[in-house]
Coordinates of C-alpha atoms and ligand atoms in Angstrom, one line a residue:
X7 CA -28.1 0.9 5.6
X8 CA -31.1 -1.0 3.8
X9 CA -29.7 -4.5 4.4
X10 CA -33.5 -5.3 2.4
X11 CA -32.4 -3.9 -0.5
X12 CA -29.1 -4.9 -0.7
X13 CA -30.7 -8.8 -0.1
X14 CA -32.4 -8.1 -3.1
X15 CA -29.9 -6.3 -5.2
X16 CA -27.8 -9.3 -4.9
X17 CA -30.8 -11.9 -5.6
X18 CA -31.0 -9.8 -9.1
X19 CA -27.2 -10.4 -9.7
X20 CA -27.1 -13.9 -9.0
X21 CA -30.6 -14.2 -11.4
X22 CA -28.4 -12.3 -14.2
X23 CA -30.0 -9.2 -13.6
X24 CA -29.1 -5.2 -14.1
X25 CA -28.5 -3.4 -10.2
X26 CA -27.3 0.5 -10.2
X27 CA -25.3 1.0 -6.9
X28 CA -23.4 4.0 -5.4
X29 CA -20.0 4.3 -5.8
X30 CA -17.9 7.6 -4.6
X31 CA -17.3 8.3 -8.0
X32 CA -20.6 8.2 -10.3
X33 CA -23.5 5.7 -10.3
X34 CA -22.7 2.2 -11.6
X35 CA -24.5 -0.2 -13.9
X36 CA -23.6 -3.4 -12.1
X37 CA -23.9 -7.1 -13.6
X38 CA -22.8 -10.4 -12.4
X39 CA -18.8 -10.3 -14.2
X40 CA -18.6 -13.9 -14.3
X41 CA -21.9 -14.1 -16.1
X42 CA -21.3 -13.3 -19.8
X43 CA -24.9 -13.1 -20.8
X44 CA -25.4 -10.9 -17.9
X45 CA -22.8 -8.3 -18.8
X46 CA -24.1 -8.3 -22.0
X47 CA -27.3 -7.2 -21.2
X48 CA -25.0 -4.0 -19.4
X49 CA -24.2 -3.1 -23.1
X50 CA -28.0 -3.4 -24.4
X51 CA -29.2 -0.9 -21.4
X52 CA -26.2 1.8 -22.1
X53 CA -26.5 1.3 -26.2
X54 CA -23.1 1.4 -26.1
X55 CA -21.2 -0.5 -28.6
X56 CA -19.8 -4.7 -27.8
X57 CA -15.7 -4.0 -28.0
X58 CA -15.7 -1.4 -25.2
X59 CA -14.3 -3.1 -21.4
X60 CA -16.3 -2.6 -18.5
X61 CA -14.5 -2.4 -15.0
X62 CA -14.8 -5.2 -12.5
X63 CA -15.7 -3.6 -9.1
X64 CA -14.2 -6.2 -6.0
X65 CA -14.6 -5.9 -2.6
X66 CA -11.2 -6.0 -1.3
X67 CA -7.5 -6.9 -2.8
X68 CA -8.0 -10.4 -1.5
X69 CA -9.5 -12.1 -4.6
X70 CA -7.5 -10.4 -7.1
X71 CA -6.1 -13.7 -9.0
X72 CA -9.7 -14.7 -10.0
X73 CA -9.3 -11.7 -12.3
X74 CA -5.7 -11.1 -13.1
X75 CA -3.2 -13.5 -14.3
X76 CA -0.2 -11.4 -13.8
X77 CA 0.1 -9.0 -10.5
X78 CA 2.9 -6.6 -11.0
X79 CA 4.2 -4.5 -7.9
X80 CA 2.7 -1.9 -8.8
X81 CA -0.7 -2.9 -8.2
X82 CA 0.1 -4.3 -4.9
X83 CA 1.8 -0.5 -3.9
X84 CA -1.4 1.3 -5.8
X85 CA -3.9 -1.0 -3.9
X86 CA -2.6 -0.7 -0.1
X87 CA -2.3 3.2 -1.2
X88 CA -5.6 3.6 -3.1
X89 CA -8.4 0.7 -2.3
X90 CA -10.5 1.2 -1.7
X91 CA -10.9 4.0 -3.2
X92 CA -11.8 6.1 -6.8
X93 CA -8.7 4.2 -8.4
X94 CA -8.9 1.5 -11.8
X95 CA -6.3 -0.6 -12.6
X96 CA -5.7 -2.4 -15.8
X97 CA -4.1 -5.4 -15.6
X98 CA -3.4 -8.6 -17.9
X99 CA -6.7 -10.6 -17.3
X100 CA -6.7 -14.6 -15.9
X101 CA -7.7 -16.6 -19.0
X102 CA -11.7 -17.5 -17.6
X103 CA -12.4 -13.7 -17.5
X104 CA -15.3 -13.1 -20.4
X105 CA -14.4 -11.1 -23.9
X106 CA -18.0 -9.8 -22.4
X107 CA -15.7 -7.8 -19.5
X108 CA -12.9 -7.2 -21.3
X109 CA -14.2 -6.0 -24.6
X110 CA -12.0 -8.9 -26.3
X111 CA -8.6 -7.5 -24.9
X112 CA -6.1 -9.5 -22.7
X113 CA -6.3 -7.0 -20.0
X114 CA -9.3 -5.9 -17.3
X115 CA -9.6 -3.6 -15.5
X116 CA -10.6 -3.8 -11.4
X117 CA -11.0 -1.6 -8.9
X118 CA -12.5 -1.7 -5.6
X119 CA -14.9 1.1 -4.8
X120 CA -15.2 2.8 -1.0
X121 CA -18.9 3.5 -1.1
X122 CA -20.6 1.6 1.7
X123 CA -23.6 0.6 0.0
X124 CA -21.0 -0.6 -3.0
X125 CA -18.8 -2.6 -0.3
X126 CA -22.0 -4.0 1.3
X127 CA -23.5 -5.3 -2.2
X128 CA -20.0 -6.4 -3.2
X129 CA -19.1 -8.4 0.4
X130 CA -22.9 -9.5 0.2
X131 CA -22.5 -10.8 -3.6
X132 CA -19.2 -12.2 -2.8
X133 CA -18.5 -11.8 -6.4
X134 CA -16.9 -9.3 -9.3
X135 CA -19.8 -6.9 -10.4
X136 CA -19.0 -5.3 -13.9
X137 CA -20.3 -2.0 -13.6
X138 CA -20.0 1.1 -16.1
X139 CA -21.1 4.4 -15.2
X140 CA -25.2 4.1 -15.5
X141 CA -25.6 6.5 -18.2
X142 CA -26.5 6.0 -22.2
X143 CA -23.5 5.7 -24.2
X144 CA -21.6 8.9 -24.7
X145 CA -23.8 10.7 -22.3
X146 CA -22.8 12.6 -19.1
X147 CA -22.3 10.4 -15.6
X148 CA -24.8 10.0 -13.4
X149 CA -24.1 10.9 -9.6
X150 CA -27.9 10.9 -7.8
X151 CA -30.3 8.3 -8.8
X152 CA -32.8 11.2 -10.2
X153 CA -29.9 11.2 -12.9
X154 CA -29.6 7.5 -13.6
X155 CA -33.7 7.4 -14.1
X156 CA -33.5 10.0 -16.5
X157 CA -31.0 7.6 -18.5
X158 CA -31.9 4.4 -18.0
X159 CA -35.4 4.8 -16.9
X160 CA -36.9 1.6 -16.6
X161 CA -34.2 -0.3 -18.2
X162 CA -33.1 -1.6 -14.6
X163 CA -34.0 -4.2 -12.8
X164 CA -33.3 -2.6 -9.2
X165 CA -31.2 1.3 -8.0
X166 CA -29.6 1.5 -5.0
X167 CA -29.8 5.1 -3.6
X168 CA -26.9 6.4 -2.3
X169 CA -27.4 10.3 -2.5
X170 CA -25.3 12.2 -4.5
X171 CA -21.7 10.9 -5.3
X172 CA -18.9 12.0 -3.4
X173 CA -16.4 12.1 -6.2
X174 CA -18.7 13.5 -9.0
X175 CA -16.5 12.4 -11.6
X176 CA -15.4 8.8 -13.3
X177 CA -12.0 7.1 -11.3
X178 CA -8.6 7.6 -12.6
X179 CA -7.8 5.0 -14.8
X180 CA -3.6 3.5 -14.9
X181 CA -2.6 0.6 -17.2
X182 CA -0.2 -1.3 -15.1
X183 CA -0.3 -4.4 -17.6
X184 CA 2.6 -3.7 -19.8
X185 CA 6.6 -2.0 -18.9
X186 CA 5.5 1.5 -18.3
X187 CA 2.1 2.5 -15.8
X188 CA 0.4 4.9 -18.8
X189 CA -2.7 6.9 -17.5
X190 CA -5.4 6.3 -19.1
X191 CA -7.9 9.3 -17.8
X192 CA -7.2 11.3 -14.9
X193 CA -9.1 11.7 -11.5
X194 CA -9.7 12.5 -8.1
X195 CA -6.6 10.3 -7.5
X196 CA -3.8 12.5 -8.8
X197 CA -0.7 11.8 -11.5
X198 CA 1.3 13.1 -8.6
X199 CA -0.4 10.8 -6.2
X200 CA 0.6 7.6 -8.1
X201 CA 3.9 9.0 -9.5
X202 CA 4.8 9.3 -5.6
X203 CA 3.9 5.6 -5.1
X204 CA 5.6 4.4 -7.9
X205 CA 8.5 6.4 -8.4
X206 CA 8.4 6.8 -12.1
X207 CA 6.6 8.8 -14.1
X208 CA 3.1 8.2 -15.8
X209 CA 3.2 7.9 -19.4
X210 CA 0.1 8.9 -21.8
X211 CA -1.7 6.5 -23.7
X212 CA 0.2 5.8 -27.0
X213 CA -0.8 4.1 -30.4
X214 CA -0.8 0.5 -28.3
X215 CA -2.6 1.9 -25.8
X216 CA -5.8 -0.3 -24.8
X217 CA -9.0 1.2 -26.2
X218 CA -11.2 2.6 -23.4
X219 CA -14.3 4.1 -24.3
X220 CA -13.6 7.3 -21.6
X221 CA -10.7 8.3 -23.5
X222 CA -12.4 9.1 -26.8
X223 CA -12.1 12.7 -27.4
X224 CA -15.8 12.9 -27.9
X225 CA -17.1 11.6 -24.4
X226 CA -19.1 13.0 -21.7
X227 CA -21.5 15.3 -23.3
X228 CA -24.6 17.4 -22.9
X229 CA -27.2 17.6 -25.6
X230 CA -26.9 21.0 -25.9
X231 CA -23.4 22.6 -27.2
X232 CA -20.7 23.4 -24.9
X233 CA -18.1 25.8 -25.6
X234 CA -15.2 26.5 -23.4
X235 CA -14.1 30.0 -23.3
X236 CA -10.4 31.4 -21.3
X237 CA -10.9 33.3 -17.8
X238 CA -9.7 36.3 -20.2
X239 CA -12.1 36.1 -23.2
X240 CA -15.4 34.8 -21.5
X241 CA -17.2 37.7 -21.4
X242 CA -16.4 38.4 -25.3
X243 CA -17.5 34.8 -26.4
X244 CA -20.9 35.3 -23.9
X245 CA -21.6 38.2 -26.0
X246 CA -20.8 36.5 -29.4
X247 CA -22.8 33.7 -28.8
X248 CA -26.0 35.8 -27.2
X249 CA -26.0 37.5 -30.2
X250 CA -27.6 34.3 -31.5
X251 CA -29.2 32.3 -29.0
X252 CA -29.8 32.1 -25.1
X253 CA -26.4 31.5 -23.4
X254 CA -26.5 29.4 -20.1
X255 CA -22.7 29.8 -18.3
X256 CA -20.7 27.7 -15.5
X257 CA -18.3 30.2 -14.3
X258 CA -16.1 30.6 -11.3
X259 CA -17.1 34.0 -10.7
X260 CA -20.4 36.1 -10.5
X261 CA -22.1 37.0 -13.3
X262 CA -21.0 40.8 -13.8
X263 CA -24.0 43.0 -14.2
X264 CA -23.6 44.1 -17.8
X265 CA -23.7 40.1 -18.6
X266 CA -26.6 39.1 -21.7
X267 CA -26.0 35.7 -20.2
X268 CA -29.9 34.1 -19.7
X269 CA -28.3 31.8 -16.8
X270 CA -24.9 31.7 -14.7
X271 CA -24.0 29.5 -12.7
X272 CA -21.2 29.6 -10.4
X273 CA -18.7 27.0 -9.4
X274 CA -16.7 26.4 -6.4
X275 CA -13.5 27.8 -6.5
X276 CA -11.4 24.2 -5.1
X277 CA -10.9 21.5 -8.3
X278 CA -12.5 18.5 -6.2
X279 CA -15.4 20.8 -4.9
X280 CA -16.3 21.7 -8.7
X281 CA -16.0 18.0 -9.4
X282 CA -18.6 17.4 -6.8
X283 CA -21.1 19.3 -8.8
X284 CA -19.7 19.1 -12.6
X285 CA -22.1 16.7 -13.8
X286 CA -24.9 17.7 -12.1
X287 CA -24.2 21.6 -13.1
X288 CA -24.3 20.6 -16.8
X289 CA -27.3 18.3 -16.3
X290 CA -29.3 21.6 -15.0
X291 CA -27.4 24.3 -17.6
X292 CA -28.7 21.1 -20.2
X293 CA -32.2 21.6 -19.4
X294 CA -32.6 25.0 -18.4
X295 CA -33.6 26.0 -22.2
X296 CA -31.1 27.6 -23.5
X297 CA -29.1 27.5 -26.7
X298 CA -25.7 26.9 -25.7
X299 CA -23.2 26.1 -22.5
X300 CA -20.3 28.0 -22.2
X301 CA -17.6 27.1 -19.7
X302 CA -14.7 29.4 -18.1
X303 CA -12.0 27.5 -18.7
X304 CA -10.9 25.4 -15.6
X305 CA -7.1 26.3 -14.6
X306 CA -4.3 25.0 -15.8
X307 CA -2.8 24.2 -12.7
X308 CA -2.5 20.0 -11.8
X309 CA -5.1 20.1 -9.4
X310 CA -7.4 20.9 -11.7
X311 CA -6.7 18.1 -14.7
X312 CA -9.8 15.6 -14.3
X313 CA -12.0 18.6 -14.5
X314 CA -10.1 19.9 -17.6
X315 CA -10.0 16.8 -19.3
X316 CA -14.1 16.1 -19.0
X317 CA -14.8 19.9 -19.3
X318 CA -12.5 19.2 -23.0
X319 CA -14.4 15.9 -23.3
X320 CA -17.9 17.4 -23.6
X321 CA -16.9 20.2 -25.7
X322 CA -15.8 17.7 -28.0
X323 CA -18.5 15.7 -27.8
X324 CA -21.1 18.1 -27.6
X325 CA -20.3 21.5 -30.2
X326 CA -21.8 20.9 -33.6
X327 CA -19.4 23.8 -35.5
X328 CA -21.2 26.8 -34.1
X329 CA -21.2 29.7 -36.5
X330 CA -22.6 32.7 -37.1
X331 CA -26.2 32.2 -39.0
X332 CA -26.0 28.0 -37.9
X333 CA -28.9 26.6 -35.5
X334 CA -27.5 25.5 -32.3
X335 CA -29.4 22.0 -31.9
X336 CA -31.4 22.4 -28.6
X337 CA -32.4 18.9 -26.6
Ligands
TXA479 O1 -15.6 5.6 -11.5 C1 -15.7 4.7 -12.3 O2 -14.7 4.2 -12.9 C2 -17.2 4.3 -12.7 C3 -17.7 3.6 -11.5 C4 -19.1 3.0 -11.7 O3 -16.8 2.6 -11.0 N1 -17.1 3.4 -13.8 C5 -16.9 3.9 -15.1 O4 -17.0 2.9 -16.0 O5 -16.6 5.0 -15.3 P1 -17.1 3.2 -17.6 O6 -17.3 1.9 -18.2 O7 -18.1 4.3 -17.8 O8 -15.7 3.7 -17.9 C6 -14.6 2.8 -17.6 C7 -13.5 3.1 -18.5 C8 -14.0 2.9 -20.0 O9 -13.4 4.0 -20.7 C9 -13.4 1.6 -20.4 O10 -13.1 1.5 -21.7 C10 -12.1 1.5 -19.5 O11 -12.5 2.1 -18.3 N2 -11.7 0.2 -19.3 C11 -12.3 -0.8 -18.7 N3 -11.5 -2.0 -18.8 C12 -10.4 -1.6 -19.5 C13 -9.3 -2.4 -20.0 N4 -9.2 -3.6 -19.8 N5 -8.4 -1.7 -20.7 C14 -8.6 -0.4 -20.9 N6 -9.6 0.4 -20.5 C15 -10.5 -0.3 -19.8
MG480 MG1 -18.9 5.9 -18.6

């Protein structure tokens, strides 16, 4: 590892400035968390909107009470399970945590990443680094640094390159700071996972659920449309929509040879595998100049739920109403 860079990264964070670091998950946009004009300049970069919480990343468990004013059981059984690792917790926050952080709520939410270059700038900063994933507001995650510079371009004052991320896909996210643990979105760390450490079930998020800016329905999306189509009817819906434009698929098959797809990709056939390369599939399907993205819908085994929800997310966020004689937008 660079220690160089990471010297530098963590002269930046102490000056108040913006540092993108590797985490397993996606690419983070990292500001000093106990530096409220700091984070705020998180929020110019992304053009994402003041009320929405950022997580705290921490180097270890140990520090915990700097951040949290109440630590329930269950974060001490989700931590020794889970930390580091691709795991958020939200918690009720200690009273000299920032509205910056927390979006104005009583809770924050931590988690401490696994990524060595993220543990060496955290253990080298010594402090909380508030960190959303180092895209534009709304837009897809970035997991290699060619991604975050075609979001945030200049916008930063130092990237970290860590390759491509591990995870591919945002951490699972579990409110711990009320009765009931509720997930907030799903992950690579499973509901089963957790519900096995905890011994109660996970409930959803309900009308009192915190607000959290990756669990609005429209989230996570490519410029171009995205459609999801069932295992059963996506050769029918690839012919529909080529009837109008030029159809660019994610699959988890071959293309069969009678297809009037223009591109195919295909997927791996294991849930954390097609994590791996979700983004970055979309990313390329995004800019490959077609008309339209059309996914084979992901299974509906529980293996597969973090996929299904972002795949869901970015067809939500994504599809203007596509009908026949309408102009799909293209970039
Ligand atoms: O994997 C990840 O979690 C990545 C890496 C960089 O750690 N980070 C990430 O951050 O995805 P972001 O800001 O893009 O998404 C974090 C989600 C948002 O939906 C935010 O609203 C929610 O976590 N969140 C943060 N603090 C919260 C809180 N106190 N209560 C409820 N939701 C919270
Ligand atoms: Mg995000």
């Amino acid at each position: 590892m660079d220690q160089k860079s990471i010297k530098a990264a963590v002269t930046i964070l102490r000056a108040g400035g913006l540092v993108v670091f590797p985490t397993e998950t996606v690419y983070g946009l990292g500001a000093d968390a106990a530096n409220a004009a700091a984070v705020r300049k998180i929020f110019a970069a992304k053009g994402r909107p003041a009320d929405h919480p950022v997580i705290v990343h921490l180097a270890s468990d140990r520090d915990l009470t700097r951040w949290a004013s109440d630590i329930p059981p269950a974060v001490r059984q989700l931590a020794e399970r889970f930390w580091p690792g691709p795991l958020t917790l939200v918690v009720r926050r200690a009273k000299s945590v920032s509205d910056e952080v927390t979006g104005g709520q009583d809770t924050i939410g931590l988690r401490v990443p696994s990524h060595p270059i993220a543990q060496a700038l955290l253990n080298a900063f010594g402090g909380g680094i508030a960190a959303p994933s180092a895209n534009r507001f709304g837009h897809i995650s970035p997991t290699t640094v060619r991604h975050v510079r075609e979001e945030l371009g200049d916008r930063v004052d130092l990237i970290l390159d860590g390759g491509a991320c591990e995870v591919g896909i945002e951490s699972t996210i579990v409110d711990v700071s009320g009765g009931t643990p509720v997930l907030l979105r799903p992950g690579r760390v499973s509901e089963e996972e957790i519900e096995a450490v905890l011994q109660v079930p996970l409930a959803r998020p309900g009308a009192g659920s915190p607000r959290a800016s990756g669990t609005l329905a429209a989230h996570y999306a490519p410029r171009l449309p995205l459609v999801v189509a069932s295992s059963g009817m996506l050769d029918a819906v690839v012919r529909e929509q080529a009837s109008r434009g030029l159809v660019a698929v994610l699959a988890r098959r071959p293309r069969p040879s009678y297809s009037s797809a223009t591109v195919w990709m295909v997927g791996p056939q294991d849930a954390a595998e097609f994590a791996h390369y979700l983004y970055a599939g979309l990313r390329q399907l995004d800019q490959c100049g077609c008309t339209v993205i059309i996914v084979e819908a992901p299974p509906e085994t529980p293996d597969w739920a973090a996929v299904r929800d972002r795949v869901g997310r970015a067809a939500v966020g994504s599809a203007e109403p596509i009908s026949a004689g309408s102009e799909a937008r293209v970039g």
